Amino acid sequence: MRNIYRVIAVGALAIPFALGAAGVAAADDDVKFKDKHSHSGPYGAELCKVKSYAEEYGDTYFYEFCLKANKHGAWANSTEASTD
């Protein structure tokens, strides 16, 4: 029964994230690195997105967002940093 709840939780979180990520990716021309990955297994599931860039005049940006679920529950984590 826990596996069913885990799949439902990850599915419910992954669909809005995937739709939102498509719009964000189309708007960023300065991105130098970006990656998305997901996996699932007997211990849980994870979906993450990372992107970063550095502009010509020293502006930098880093963003990481992860959705995770395992036998202990489901959660989201994000980190964002920038300089001007």
Coordinates of N, CA and C in Angstrom, one line a residue:
M1 N 0.8 -1.2 0.0 CA 0.0 0.0 0.0 C 0.9 1.3 0.0
R2 N 2.0 1.2 0.7 CA 2.9 2.4 0.7 C 3.4 2.7 -0.7
N3 N 3.7 1.6 -1.5 CA 4.2 1.8 -2.8 C 3.2 2.6 -3.7
I4 N 1.9 2.3 -3.5 CA 0.9 3.0 -4.2 C 0.9 4.5 -3.8
Y5 N 1.0 4.8 -2.5 CA 1.0 6.2 -2.1 C 2.2 6.9 -2.6
R6 N 3.4 6.2 -2.6 CA 4.6 6.8 -3.1 C 4.5 7.2 -4.6
V7 N 3.9 6.3 -5.4 CA 3.8 6.5 -6.8 C 2.8 7.7 -7.0
I8 N 1.7 7.7 -6.3 CA 0.8 8.8 -6.4 C 1.4 10.2 -6.0
A9 N 2.2 10.2 -4.9 CA 2.8 11.4 -4.5 C 3.8 11.9 -5.5
V10 N 4.7 11.1 -6.0 CA 5.7 11.5 -7.0 C 5.0 11.9 -8.3
G11 N 4.0 11.2 -8.7 CA 3.2 11.6 -10.0 C 2.5 12.9 -9.8
A12 N 1.9 13.1 -8.7 CA 1.2 14.4 -8.4 C 2.2 15.6 -8.4
L13 N 3.4 15.4 -7.9 CA 4.4 16.4 -7.9 C 5.1 16.6 -9.2
A14 N 5.3 15.5 -10.0 CA 6.2 15.6 -11.2 C 5.4 16.2 -12.3
I15 N 4.1 16.1 -12.5 CA 3.4 16.6 -13.6 C 3.4 18.1 -13.6
P16 N 3.1 18.8 -12.5 CA 3.2 20.3 -12.5 C 4.6 20.8 -12.7
F17 N 5.6 20.1 -12.1 CA 7.0 20.5 -12.3 C 7.4 20.4 -13.7
A18 N 7.1 19.3 -14.4 CA 7.4 19.1 -15.8 C 6.8 20.2 -16.7
L19 N 5.6 20.5 -16.5 CA 4.9 21.6 -17.3 C 5.5 22.9 -17.0
G20 N 5.8 23.2 -15.8 CA 6.5 24.5 -15.5 C 7.9 24.6 -16.0
A21 N 8.6 23.5 -16.0 CA 10.0 23.5 -16.4 C 10.1 23.8 -17.9
A22 N 9.1 23.4 -18.7 CA 9.1 23.6 -20.1 C 9.0 25.1 -20.4
G23 N 8.2 25.8 -19.7 CA 8.1 27.2 -19.9 C 9.3 28.0 -19.5
V24 N 9.9 27.6 -18.4 CA 11.1 28.3 -17.9 C 12.3 28.0 -18.9
A25 N 12.4 26.8 -19.4 CA 13.5 26.5 -20.3 C 13.5 27.3 -21.6
A26 N 12.3 27.6 -22.1 CA 12.1 28.4 -23.3 C 12.5 29.9 -23.1
A27 N 12.4 30.4 -21.9 CA 12.7 31.8 -21.6 C 14.2 32.1 -21.3
D28 N 15.0 31.1 -21.1 CA 16.4 31.3 -20.7 C 17.3 31.2 -21.9
D29 N 17.9 32.3 -22.3 CA 18.9 32.2 -23.4 C 20.3 32.2 -22.9
D30 N 20.6 32.6 -21.6 CA 21.9 32.7 -21.1 C 22.4 31.5 -20.3
V31 N 21.6 30.4 -20.3 CA 21.9 29.3 -19.5 C 23.1 28.5 -20.2
K32 N 24.2 28.3 -19.4 CA 25.3 27.6 -19.9 C 25.3 26.1 -19.5
F33 N 24.6 25.8 -18.4 CA 24.5 24.4 -18.0 C 23.1 24.1 -17.4
K34 N 22.5 23.1 -17.9 CA 21.3 22.6 -17.3 C 21.1 21.1 -17.4
D35 N 20.5 20.5 -16.4 CA 20.3 19.1 -16.4 C 19.1 18.7 -15.6
K36 N 18.4 17.7 -16.1 CA 17.2 17.2 -15.4 C 17.4 15.7 -15.3
H37 N 17.1 15.1 -14.2 CA 17.1 13.6 -14.1 C 16.1 13.2 -13.2
S38 N 15.7 11.9 -13.3 CA 14.7 11.3 -12.5 C 15.0 9.8 -12.4
H39 N 14.7 9.2 -11.3 CA 14.8 7.8 -11.1 C 13.9 7.3 -10.0
S40 N 13.6 6.0 -10.1 CA 12.8 5.3 -9.1 C 13.4 3.9 -8.9
G41 N 13.2 3.4 -7.7 CA 13.6 2.1 -7.4 C 12.9 1.6 -6.1
P42 N 13.5 0.6 -5.6 CA 12.8 0.0 -4.4 C 12.8 0.8 -3.1
Y43 N 13.7 1.9 -3.1 CA 13.8 2.7 -1.9 C 13.2 4.1 -2.1
G44 N 12.6 4.4 -3.3 CA 11.9 5.6 -3.5 C 12.1 6.2 -4.9
A45 N 11.8 7.4 -5.1 CA 11.8 8.1 -6.4 C 12.3 9.5 -6.2
E46 N 12.9 10.1 -7.3 CA 13.5 11.4 -7.2 C 13.4 12.0 -8.6
L47 N 13.1 13.3 -8.6 CA 13.1 14.2 -9.8 C 13.9 15.4 -9.5
C48 N 14.9 15.8 -10.2 CA 15.7 16.9 -10.0 C 16.0 17.8 -11.2
K49 N 16.2 19.1 -11.0 CA 16.6 20.0 -12.1 C 17.7 20.9 -11.6
V50 N 18.7 21.1 -12.4 CA 19.8 22.0 -12.0 C 20.1 22.9 -13.2
K51 N 20.4 24.2 -12.9 CA 20.8 25.0 -14.0 C 21.7 26.1 -13.4
S52 N 22.7 26.6 -14.2 CA 23.6 27.7 -13.8 C 24.1 28.4 -15.0
Y53 N 24.5 29.6 -14.8 CA 25.2 30.4 -15.9 C 26.0 31.5 -15.3
A54 N 26.9 32.0 -16.1 CA 27.7 33.1 -15.8 C 27.7 34.0 -17.0
E55 N 27.4 35.3 -16.8 CA 27.3 36.3 -17.9 C 28.7 37.0 -18.1
E56 N 28.8 37.7 -19.2 CA 30.0 38.3 -19.6 C 30.5 39.3 -18.5
Y57 N 29.6 40.0 -17.8 CA 29.9 41.1 -16.9 C 30.0 40.6 -15.5
G58 N 30.1 39.3 -15.2 CA 30.2 38.8 -13.9 C 29.0 38.3 -13.2
D59 N 27.8 38.5 -13.7 CA 26.6 38.0 -13.1 C 26.6 36.5 -13.2
T60 N 26.3 35.9 -12.1 CA 26.2 34.4 -12.0 C 24.8 34.0 -11.4
Y61 N 24.4 32.8 -11.7 CA 23.2 32.2 -11.2 C 23.3 30.7 -11.0
F62 N 22.7 30.2 -10.0 CA 22.6 28.8 -9.7 C 21.2 28.4 -9.2
Y63 N 20.6 27.4 -9.7 CA 19.3 26.9 -9.2 C 19.3 25.4 -9.2
E64 N 18.8 24.8 -8.1 CA 18.6 23.4 -8.0 C 17.2 23.1 -7.4
F65 N 16.4 22.2 -7.9 CA 15.1 21.9 -7.4 C 15.0 20.4 -7.4
C66 N 14.6 19.7 -6.3 CA 14.4 18.3 -6.3 C 13.1 17.9 -5.6
L67 N 12.4 16.9 -6.1 CA 11.3 16.3 -5.5 C 11.6 14.9 -5.2
K68 N 11.4 14.4 -4.0 CA 11.8 13.1 -3.6 C 10.6 12.5 -2.8
A69 N 10.6 11.1 -2.8 CA 9.6 10.4 -2.1 C 10.2 9.0 -1.7
N70 N 10.0 8.6 -0.5 CA 10.5 7.3 0.0 C 9.5 6.8 1.0
K71 N 9.9 5.7 1.8 CA 9.0 5.1 2.7 C 8.7 6.1 3.9
H72 N 9.5 7.1 4.1 CA 9.3 8.1 5.2 C 8.4 9.3 4.8
G73 N 8.1 9.4 3.5 CA 7.2 10.5 3.0 C 7.7 11.1 1.7
A74 N 7.2 12.3 1.4 CA 7.6 13.0 0.2 C 7.9 14.4 0.5
W75 N 8.9 15.0 -0.2 CA 9.3 16.4 0.1 C 9.9 17.0 -1.1
A76 N 10.0 18.4 -1.1 CA 10.7 19.2 -2.1 C 11.8 20.0 -1.5
N77 N 12.8 20.2 -2.3 CA 14.0 21.0 -1.8 C 14.4 21.9 -2.9
S78 N 14.8 23.2 -2.6 CA 15.3 24.0 -3.7 C 16.4 24.9 -3.1
T79 N 17.4 25.2 -4.0 CA 18.5 26.1 -3.6 C 18.7 27.1 -4.8
E80 N 18.8 28.4 -4.5 CA 19.0 29.4 -5.5 C 20.1 30.4 -5.0
A81 N 21.0 30.8 -5.9 CA 22.0 31.7 -5.5 C 22.3 32.6 -6.8
S82 N 22.7 33.9 -6.5 CA 23.0 34.7 -7.7 C 23.9 35.8 -7.2
T83 N 24.7 36.4 -8.1 CA 25.5 37.6 -7.9 C 25.2 38.6 -9.0
D84 N 25.5 39.9 -8.6 CA 25.3 41.0 -9.6 C 26.6 41.6 -9.9

